Each structure stands twice: as structure tokens, then as C-alpha cells.
PDB file of N, CA and C in Angstrom:
ATOM      1  N   MET A   1      61.931   3.954  25.260  1.00  0.00           N
ATOM      2  CA  MET A   1      61.378   5.250  25.169  1.00  0.00           C
ATOM      3  C   MET A   1      60.556   5.530  26.519  1.00  0.00           C
ATOM      4  N   THR A   2      60.749   6.744  27.183  1.00  0.00           N
ATOM      5  CA  THR A   2      60.056   6.935  28.350  1.00  0.00           C
ATOM      6  C   THR A   2      58.646   7.384  28.059  1.00  0.00           C
ATOM      7  N   GLU A   3      57.803   7.416  29.044  1.00  0.00           N
ATOM      8  CA  GLU A   3      56.432   7.796  28.853  1.00  0.00           C
ATOM      9  C   GLU A   3      56.334   9.234  28.339  1.00  0.00           C
ATOM     10  N   GLU A   4      57.174  10.099  28.852  1.00  0.00           N
ATOM     11  CA  GLU A   4      57.200  11.502  28.442  1.00  0.00           C
ATOM     12  C   GLU A   4      57.570  11.556  26.990  1.00  0.00           C
ATOM     13  N   GLU A   5      58.620  10.880  26.577  1.00  0.00           N
ATOM     14  CA  GLU A   5      59.021  10.898  25.181  1.00  0.00           C
ATOM     15  C   GLU A   5      57.931  10.369  24.246  1.00  0.00           C
ATOM     16  N   THR A   6      57.240   9.346  24.709  1.00  0.00           N
ATOM     17  CA  THR A   6      56.168   8.818  23.907  1.00  0.00           C
ATOM     18  C   THR A   6      55.071   9.838  23.702  1.00  0.00           C
ATOM     19  N   THR A   7      54.684  10.545  24.723  1.00  0.00           N
ATOM     20  CA  THR A   7      53.719  11.617  24.708  1.00  0.00           C
ATOM     21  C   THR A   7      54.053  12.659  23.680  1.00  0.00           C
ATOM     22  N   ILE A   8      55.300  13.164  23.829  1.00  0.00           N
ATOM     23  CA  ILE A   8      55.901  14.152  22.925  1.00  0.00           C
ATOM     24  C   ILE A   8      55.718  13.682  21.496  1.00  0.00           C
ATOM     25  N   THR A   9      56.195  12.567  21.241  1.00  0.00           N
ATOM     26  CA  THR A   9      56.140  11.994  19.874  1.00  0.00           C
ATOM     27  C   THR A   9      54.745  11.899  19.328  1.00  0.00           C
ATOM     28  N   GLN A  10      53.817  11.389  20.152  1.00  0.00           N
ATOM     29  CA  GLN A  10      52.415  11.344  19.711  1.00  0.00           C
ATOM     30  C   GLN A  10      51.805  12.719  19.429  1.00  0.00           C
ATOM     31  N   THR A  11      52.163  13.656  20.292  1.00  0.00           N
ATOM     32  CA  THR A  11      51.719  15.030  20.006  1.00  0.00           C
ATOM     33  C   THR A  11      52.233  15.581  18.735  1.00  0.00           C
ATOM     34  N   GLU A  12      53.498  15.462  18.468  1.00  0.00           N
ATOM     35  CA  GLU A  12      54.130  15.815  17.249  1.00  0.00           C
ATOM     36  C   GLU A  12      53.526  15.136  16.061  1.00  0.00           C
ATOM     37  N   ASP A  13      53.220  13.804  16.195  1.00  0.00           N
ATOM     38  CA  ASP A  13      52.496  13.157  15.023  1.00  0.00           C
ATOM     39  C   ASP A  13      51.173  13.757  14.740  1.00  0.00           C
ATOM     40  N   LYS A  14      50.405  14.071  15.805  1.00  0.00           N
ATOM     41  CA  LYS A  14      49.109  14.714  15.598  1.00  0.00           C
ATOM     42  C   LYS A  14      49.228  16.012  14.915  1.00  0.00           C
ATOM     43  N   LYS A  15      50.148  16.884  15.282  1.00  0.00           N
ATOM     44  CA  LYS A  15      50.416  18.128  14.603  1.00  0.00           C
ATOM     45  C   LYS A  15      50.716  17.975  13.178  1.00  0.00           C
ATOM     46  N   SER A  16      51.508  17.087  12.859  1.00  0.00           N
ATOM     47  CA  SER A  16      51.957  16.881  11.469  1.00  0.00           C
ATOM     48  C   SER A  16      50.832  16.376  10.568  1.00  0.00           C
ATOM     49  N   THR A  17      49.863  15.671  11.067  1.00  0.00           N
ATOM     50  CA  THR A  17      48.750  15.151  10.240  1.00  0.00           C
ATOM     51  C   THR A  17      47.540  16.140  10.226  1.00  0.00           C
ATOM     52  N   ARG A  18      47.613  17.219  11.024  1.00  0.00           N
ATOM     53  CA  ARG A  18      46.486  18.204  11.007  1.00  0.00           C
ATOM     54  C   ARG A  18      46.505  18.890   9.735  1.00  0.00           C
ATOM     55  N   THR A  19      45.302  19.094   9.072  1.00  0.00           N
ATOM     56  CA  THR A  19      45.187  19.770   7.807  1.00  0.00           C
ATOM     57  C   THR A  19      45.175  21.288   8.026  1.00  0.00           C
ATOM     58  N   LYS A  20      46.023  21.960   7.323  1.00  0.00           N
ATOM     59  CA  LYS A  20      46.028  23.428   7.374  1.00  0.00           C
ATOM     60  C   LYS A  20      44.894  24.045   6.642  1.00  0.00           C
ATOM     61  N   LYS A  21      44.664  25.340   6.808  1.00  0.00           N
ATOM     62  CA  LYS A  21      43.460  25.902   6.141  1.00  0.00           C
ATOM     63  C   LYS A  21      43.916  27.051   5.247  1.00  0.00           C
ATOM     64  N   GLN A  22      43.220  27.206   4.209  1.00  0.00           N
ATOM     65  CA  GLN A  22      43.285  28.439   3.383  1.00  0.00           C
ATOM     66  C   GLN A  22      42.127  29.347   3.746  1.00  0.00           C
ATOM     67  N   TYR A  23      42.421  30.604   4.271  1.00  0.00           N
ATOM     68  CA  TYR A  23      41.325  31.452   4.700  1.00  0.00           C
ATOM     69  C   TYR A  23      41.089  32.504   3.619  1.00  0.00           C
ATOM     70  N   VAL A  24      39.847  32.738   3.381  1.00  0.00           N
ATOM     71  CA  VAL A  24      39.331  33.829   2.515  1.00  0.00           C
ATOM     72  C   VAL A  24      38.872  34.871   3.518  1.00  0.00           C
ATOM     73  N   LEU A  25      39.583  36.026   3.485  1.00  0.00           N
ATOM     74  CA  LEU A  25      39.308  37.084   4.512  1.00  0.00           C
ATOM     75  C   LEU A  25      39.124  38.445   3.881  1.00  0.00           C
ATOM     76  N   PRO A  26      38.380  39.323   4.431  1.00  0.00           N
ATOM     77  CA  PRO A  26      38.352  40.775   3.925  1.00  0.00           C
ATOM     78  C   PRO A  26      39.710  41.332   3.890  1.00  0.00           C
ATOM     79  N   HIS A  27      39.881  42.194   2.999  1.00  0.00           N
ATOM     80  CA  HIS A  27      41.144  42.964   2.832  1.00  0.00           C
ATOM     81  C   HIS A  27      40.814  44.391   2.485  1.00  0.00           C
ATOM     82  N   GLU A  28      41.699  45.330   2.755  1.00  0.00           N
ATOM     83  CA  GLU A  28      41.411  46.697   2.411  1.00  0.00           C
ATOM     84  C   GLU A  28      41.228  46.930   0.958  1.00  0.00           C
ATOM     85  N   ARG A  29      41.753  46.059   0.105  1.00  0.00           N
ATOM     86  CA  ARG A  29      41.613  46.173  -1.354  1.00  0.00           C
ATOM     87  C   ARG A  29      40.594  45.184  -1.903  1.00  0.00           C
ATOM     88  N   GLY A  30      39.844  44.533  -1.057  1.00  0.00           N
ATOM     89  CA  GLY A  30      38.898  43.528  -1.576  1.00  0.00           C
ATOM     90  C   GLY A  30      38.823  42.313  -0.620  1.00  0.00           C
ATOM     91  N   TRP A  31      39.413  41.153  -1.150  1.00  0.00           N
ATOM     92  CA  TRP A  31      39.446  39.864  -0.411  1.00  0.00           C
ATOM     93  C   TRP A  31      40.792  39.324  -0.610  1.00  0.00           C
ATOM     94  N   GLN A  32      41.313  38.593   0.515  1.00  0.00           N
ATOM     95  CA  GLN A  32      42.556  37.993   0.434  1.00  0.00           C
ATOM     96  C   GLN A  32      42.442  36.436   0.735  1.00  0.00           C
ATOM     97  N   VAL A  33      43.360  35.758   0.149  1.00  0.00           N
ATOM     98  CA  VAL A  33      43.593  34.291   0.518  1.00  0.00           C
ATOM     99  C   VAL A  33      44.849  34.207   1.297  1.00  0.00           C
ATOM    100  N   LYS A  34      44.728  33.531   2.456  1.00  0.00           N
ATOM    101  CA  LYS A  34      45.921  33.410   3.381  1.00  0.00           C
ATOM    102  C   LYS A  34      45.970  32.129   3.938  1.00  0.00           C
ATOM    103  N   LEU A  35      47.176  31.494   3.976  1.00  0.00           N
ATOM    104  CA  LEU A  35      47.406  30.152   4.565  1.00  0.00           C
ATOM    105  C   LEU A  35      47.399  30.413   6.079  1.00  0.00           C
ATOM    106  N   GLU A  36      46.918  29.373   6.784  1.00  0.00           N
ATOM    107  CA  GLU A  36      46.893  29.382   8.251  1.00  0.00           C
ATOM    108  C   GLU A  36      48.280  29.562   8.720  1.00  0.00           C
ATOM    109  N   GLY A  37      48.479  30.490   9.658  1.00  0.00           N
ATOM    110  CA  GLY A  37      49.792  30.677  10.236  1.00  0.00           C
ATOM    111  C   GLY A  37      50.685  31.654   9.550  1.00  0.00           C
ATOM    112  N   SER A  38      50.263  32.080   8.368  1.00  0.00           N
ATOM    113  CA  SER A  38      51.127  32.967   7.593  1.00  0.00           C
ATOM    114  C   SER A  38      50.730  34.479   7.959  1.00  0.00           C
ATOM    115  N   SER A  39      51.725  35.297   7.843  1.00  0.00           N
ATOM    116  CA  SER A  39      51.551  36.736   8.218  1.00  0.00           C
ATOM    117  C   SER A  39      51.090  37.581   7.031  1.00  0.00           C
ATOM    118  N   LYS A  40      51.324  37.050   5.827  1.00  0.00           N
ATOM    119  CA  LYS A  40      51.043  37.756   4.540  1.00  0.00           C
ATOM    120  C   LYS A  40      50.012  37.022   3.810  1.00  0.00           C
ATOM    121  N   ALA A  41      49.232  37.756   2.971  1.00  0.00           N
ATOM    122  CA  ALA A  41      48.307  37.176   2.099  1.00  0.00           C
ATOM    123  C   ALA A  41      48.970  36.479   0.918  1.00  0.00           C
ATOM    124  N   THR A  42      48.473  35.342   0.562  1.00  0.00           N
ATOM    125  CA  THR A  42      48.933  34.595  -0.594  1.00  0.00           C
ATOM    126  C   THR A  42      48.687  35.438  -1.877  1.00  0.00           C
ATOM    127  N   LYS A  43      47.445  35.998  -1.963  1.00  0.00           N
ATOM    128  CA  LYS A  43      47.014  36.786  -3.006  1.00  0.00           C
ATOM    129  C   LYS A  43      45.789  37.619  -2.637  1.00  0.00           C
ATOM    130  N   VAL A  44      45.570  38.822  -3.250  1.00  0.00           N
ATOM    131  CA  VAL A  44      44.490  39.651  -2.982  1.00  0.00           C
ATOM    132  C   VAL A  44      43.580  39.722  -4.247  1.00  0.00           C
ATOM    133  N   PHE A  45      42.307  39.762  -4.067  1.00  0.00           N
ATOM    134  CA  PHE A  45      41.311  39.876  -5.226  1.00  0.00           C
ATOM    135  C   PHE A  45      40.277  40.986  -4.971  1.00  0.00           C
ATOM    136  N   LYS A  46      39.715  41.345  -6.007  1.00  0.00           N
ATOM    137  CA  LYS A  46      38.691  42.418  -5.998  1.00  0.00           C
ATOM    138  C   LYS A  46      37.328  41.837  -5.381  1.00  0.00           C
ATOM    139  N   THR A  47      37.070  40.612  -5.794  1.00  0.00           N
ATOM    140  CA  THR A  47      35.742  40.027  -5.344  1.00  0.00           C
ATOM    141  C   THR A  47      35.995  38.770  -4.503  1.00  0.00           C
ATOM    142  N   LYS A  48      35.040  38.507  -3.641  1.00  0.00           N
ATOM    143  CA  LYS A  48      35.089  37.364  -2.817  1.00  0.00           C
ATOM    144  C   LYS A  48      35.030  36.100  -3.670  1.00  0.00           C
ATOM    145  N   ALA A  49      34.236  36.102  -4.668  1.00  0.00           N
ATOM    146  CA  ALA A  49      34.071  34.923  -5.508  1.00  0.00           C
ATOM    147  C   ALA A  49      35.451  34.516  -6.170  1.00  0.00           C
ATOM    148  N   GLU A  50      36.194  35.497  -6.608  1.00  0.00           N
ATOM    149  CA  GLU A  50      37.525  35.217  -7.161  1.00  0.00           C
ATOM    150  C   GLU A  50      38.425  34.579  -6.083  1.00  0.00           C
ATOM    151  N   ALA A  51      38.406  35.198  -4.931  1.00  0.00           N
ATOM    152  CA  ALA A  51      39.244  34.639  -3.833  1.00  0.00           C
ATOM    153  C   ALA A  51      38.895  33.215  -3.480  1.00  0.00           C
ATOM    154  N   GLU A  52      37.618  32.989  -3.415  1.00  0.00           N
ATOM    155  CA  GLU A  52      37.106  31.600  -3.046  1.00  0.00           C
ATOM    156  C   GLU A  52      37.565  30.578  -4.177  1.00  0.00           C
ATOM    157  N   GLU A  53      37.431  30.966  -5.443  1.00  0.00           N
ATOM    158  CA  GLU A  53      37.799  30.024  -6.449  1.00  0.00           C
ATOM    159  C   GLU A  53      39.351  29.692  -6.394  1.00  0.00           C
ATOM    160  N   TYR A  54      40.156  30.763  -6.139  1.00  0.00           N
ATOM    161  CA  TYR A  54      41.633  30.495  -5.966  1.00  0.00           C
ATOM    162  C   TYR A  54      41.883  29.633  -4.743  1.00  0.00           C
ATOM    163  N   ALA A  55      41.215  29.970  -3.677  1.00  0.00           N
ATOM    164  CA  ALA A  55      41.464  29.166  -2.426  1.00  0.00           C
ATOM    165  C   ALA A  55      41.114  27.777  -2.630  1.00  0.00           C
ATOM    166  N   LYS A  56      39.974  27.459  -3.326  1.00  0.00           N
ATOM    167  CA  LYS A  56      39.625  26.058  -3.671  1.00  0.00           C
ATOM    168  C   LYS A  56      40.669  25.377  -4.364  1.00  0.00           C
ATOM    169  N   GLN A  57      41.277  26.048  -5.418  1.00  0.00           N
ATOM    170  CA  GLN A  57      42.296  25.414  -6.193  1.00  0.00           C
ATOM    171  C   GLN A  57      43.584  25.172  -5.424  1.00  0.00           C
ATOM    172  N   LEU A  58      43.957  26.080  -4.507  1.00  0.00           N
ATOM    173  CA  LEU A  58      45.036  25.843  -3.647  1.00  0.00           C
ATOM    174  C   LEU A  58      44.858  24.649  -2.722  1.00  0.00           C
ATOM    175  N   ALA A  59      43.654  24.645  -2.178  1.00  0.00           N
ATOM    176  CA  ALA A  59      43.199  23.620  -1.172  1.00  0.00           C
ATOM    177  C   ALA A  59      43.333  22.239  -1.868  1.00  0.00           C
ATOM    178  N   LYS A  60      42.888  22.168  -3.086  1.00  0.00           N
ATOM    179  CA  LYS A  60      42.903  20.894  -3.790  1.00  0.00           C
ATOM    180  C   LYS A  60      44.366  20.483  -4.076  1.00  0.00           C
ATOM    181  N   ASN A  61      45.236  21.429  -4.425  1.00  0.00           N
ATOM    182  CA  ASN A  61      46.583  21.111  -4.808  1.00  0.00           C
ATOM    183  C   ASN A  61      47.425  20.844  -3.589  1.00  0.00           C
ATOM    184  N   GLN A  62      47.136  21.546  -2.437  1.00  0.00           N
ATOM    185  CA  GLN A  62      47.935  21.452  -1.283  1.00  0.00           C
ATOM    186  C   GLN A  62      47.388  20.611  -0.170  1.00  0.00           C
ATOM    187  N   ASN A  63      46.263  19.935  -0.502  1.00  0.00           N
ATOM    188  CA  ASN A  63      45.546  19.092   0.464  1.00  0.00           C
ATOM    189  C   ASN A  63      45.198  19.873   1.805  1.00  0.00           C
ATOM    190  N   THR A  64      44.651  21.114   1.567  1.00  0.00           N
ATOM    191  CA  THR A  64      44.219  21.903   2.698  1.00  0.00           C
ATOM    192  C   THR A  64      42.735  22.095   2.652  1.00  0.00           C
ATOM    193  N   THR A  65      42.172  22.859   3.556  1.00  0.00           N
ATOM    194  CA  THR A  65      40.690  23.066   3.538  1.00  0.00           C
ATOM    195  C   THR A  65      40.579  24.670   3.385  1.00  0.00           C
ATOM    196  N   VAL A  66      39.376  25.013   2.998  1.00  0.00           N
ATOM    197  CA  VAL A  66      39.042  26.448   2.893  1.00  0.00           C
ATOM    198  C   VAL A  66      38.026  26.919   3.958  1.00  0.00           C
ATOM    199  N   MET A  67      38.422  28.064   4.586  1.00  0.00           N
ATOM    200  CA  MET A  67      37.483  28.711   5.540  1.00  0.00           C
ATOM    201  C   MET A  67      37.170  30.075   4.992  1.00  0.00           C
ATOM    202  N   ARG A  68      35.862  30.378   4.982  1.00  0.00           N
ATOM    203  CA  ARG A  68      35.467  31.632   4.410  1.00  0.00           C
ATOM    204  C   ARG A  68      34.879  32.562   5.431  1.00  0.00           C
ATOM    205  N   GLN A  69      35.337  33.775   5.591  1.00  0.00           N
ATOM    206  CA  GLN A  69      34.973  34.694   6.584  1.00  0.00           C
ATOM    207  C   GLN A  69      34.074  35.780   5.913  1.00  0.00           C
ATOM    208  N   LYS A  70      33.049  36.221   6.622  1.00  0.00           N
ATOM    209  CA  LYS A  70      32.188  37.309   6.176  1.00  0.00           C
ATOM    210  C   LYS A  70      32.885  38.587   6.564  1.00  0.00           C
ATOM    211  N   LYS A  71      32.382  39.653   6.050  1.00  0.00           N
ATOM    212  CA  LYS A  71      32.900  41.007   6.319  1.00  0.00           C
ATOM    213  C   LYS A  71      32.722  41.377   7.865  1.00  0.00           C
ATOM    214  N   ASP A  72      31.663  40.799   8.477  1.00  0.00           N
ATOM    215  CA  ASP A  72      31.436  41.073   9.890  1.00  0.00           C
ATOM    216  C   ASP A  72      32.387  40.239  10.808  1.00  0.00           C
ATOM    217  N   GLY A  73      33.302  39.362  10.209  1.00  0.00           N
ATOM    218  CA  GLY A  73      34.227  38.672  11.056  1.00  0.00           C
ATOM    219  C   GLY A  73      33.721  37.226  11.357  1.00  0.00           C
ATOM    220  N   THR A  74      32.505  36.838  11.192  1.00  0.00           N
ATOM    221  CA  THR A  74      32.005  35.543  11.428  1.00  0.00           C
ATOM    222  C   THR A  74      32.343  34.730  10.229  1.00  0.00           C
ATOM    223  N   PHE A  75      32.414  33.337  10.454  1.00  0.00           N
ATOM    224  CA  PHE A  75      32.749  32.401   9.364  1.00  0.00           C
ATOM    225  C   PHE A  75      31.514  31.802   8.768  1.00  0.00           C
ATOM    226  N   GLN A  76      31.506  31.551   7.450  1.00  0.00           N
ATOM    227  CA  GLN A  76      30.394  30.974   6.784  1.00  0.00           C
ATOM    228  C   GLN A  76      30.495  29.517   6.900  1.00  0.00           C
ATOM    229  N   LYS A  77      29.351  28.910   6.799  1.00  0.00           N
ATOM    230  CA  LYS A  77      29.279  27.444   6.783  1.00  0.00           C
ATOM    231  C   LYS A  77      29.751  26.964   5.510  1.00  0.00           C
ATOM    232  N   LYS A  78      30.188  25.647   5.451  1.00  0.00           N
ATOM    233  CA  LYS A  78      30.745  25.080   4.230  1.00  0.00           C
ATOM    234  C   LYS A  78      29.671  24.980   3.210  1.00  0.00           C
ATOM    235  N   LYS A  79      30.008  25.039   1.978  1.00  0.00           N
ATOM    236  CA  LYS A  79      29.153  24.935   0.828  1.00  0.00           C
ATOM    237  C   LYS A  79      28.816  23.502   0.604  1.00  0.00           C
TER     238      LYS A  79
END
């Protein structure tokens, strides 16, 4: 294996082990849960609390993490 092939393989390995995120984001109808890289919301909720609870369950089942965004666009610290 050449040095270039080794580097590409190592980079691919790092990408595959990176944990995706479930985002809790503002939505025109309330709050949405969206998987990182997805163009559509997984589900939309009226309240942020409902969206966070759903995102936590998805994260637990799919081995992902949860990122919560405020209405002003900044991200909240982990609970």
C-alpha cells in the first residue's frame, strides 16, 4: 500500500467512527429534530422540551449525540 493510499484509508476510518449529531432546531411550526447532514426534519414538535426528549431517545438508540440550538441561533451547553 502506498503512502497516499494509507492516508486515504486512515481518513476514511476517522470519518466512519465520527459520531453524528441529532440537532434540536427552531422550526416555523415550533421545534424540529434533524440528523446531521439531512435536508429534512426527522420530526417537528410544538415545544422544545418535546423535541429534546425525542432527540435524546434517538441519540440513545442510534449512538448519536444531541445538539440544542436556541432561537437566536447559538447552541446551548450540554445538560
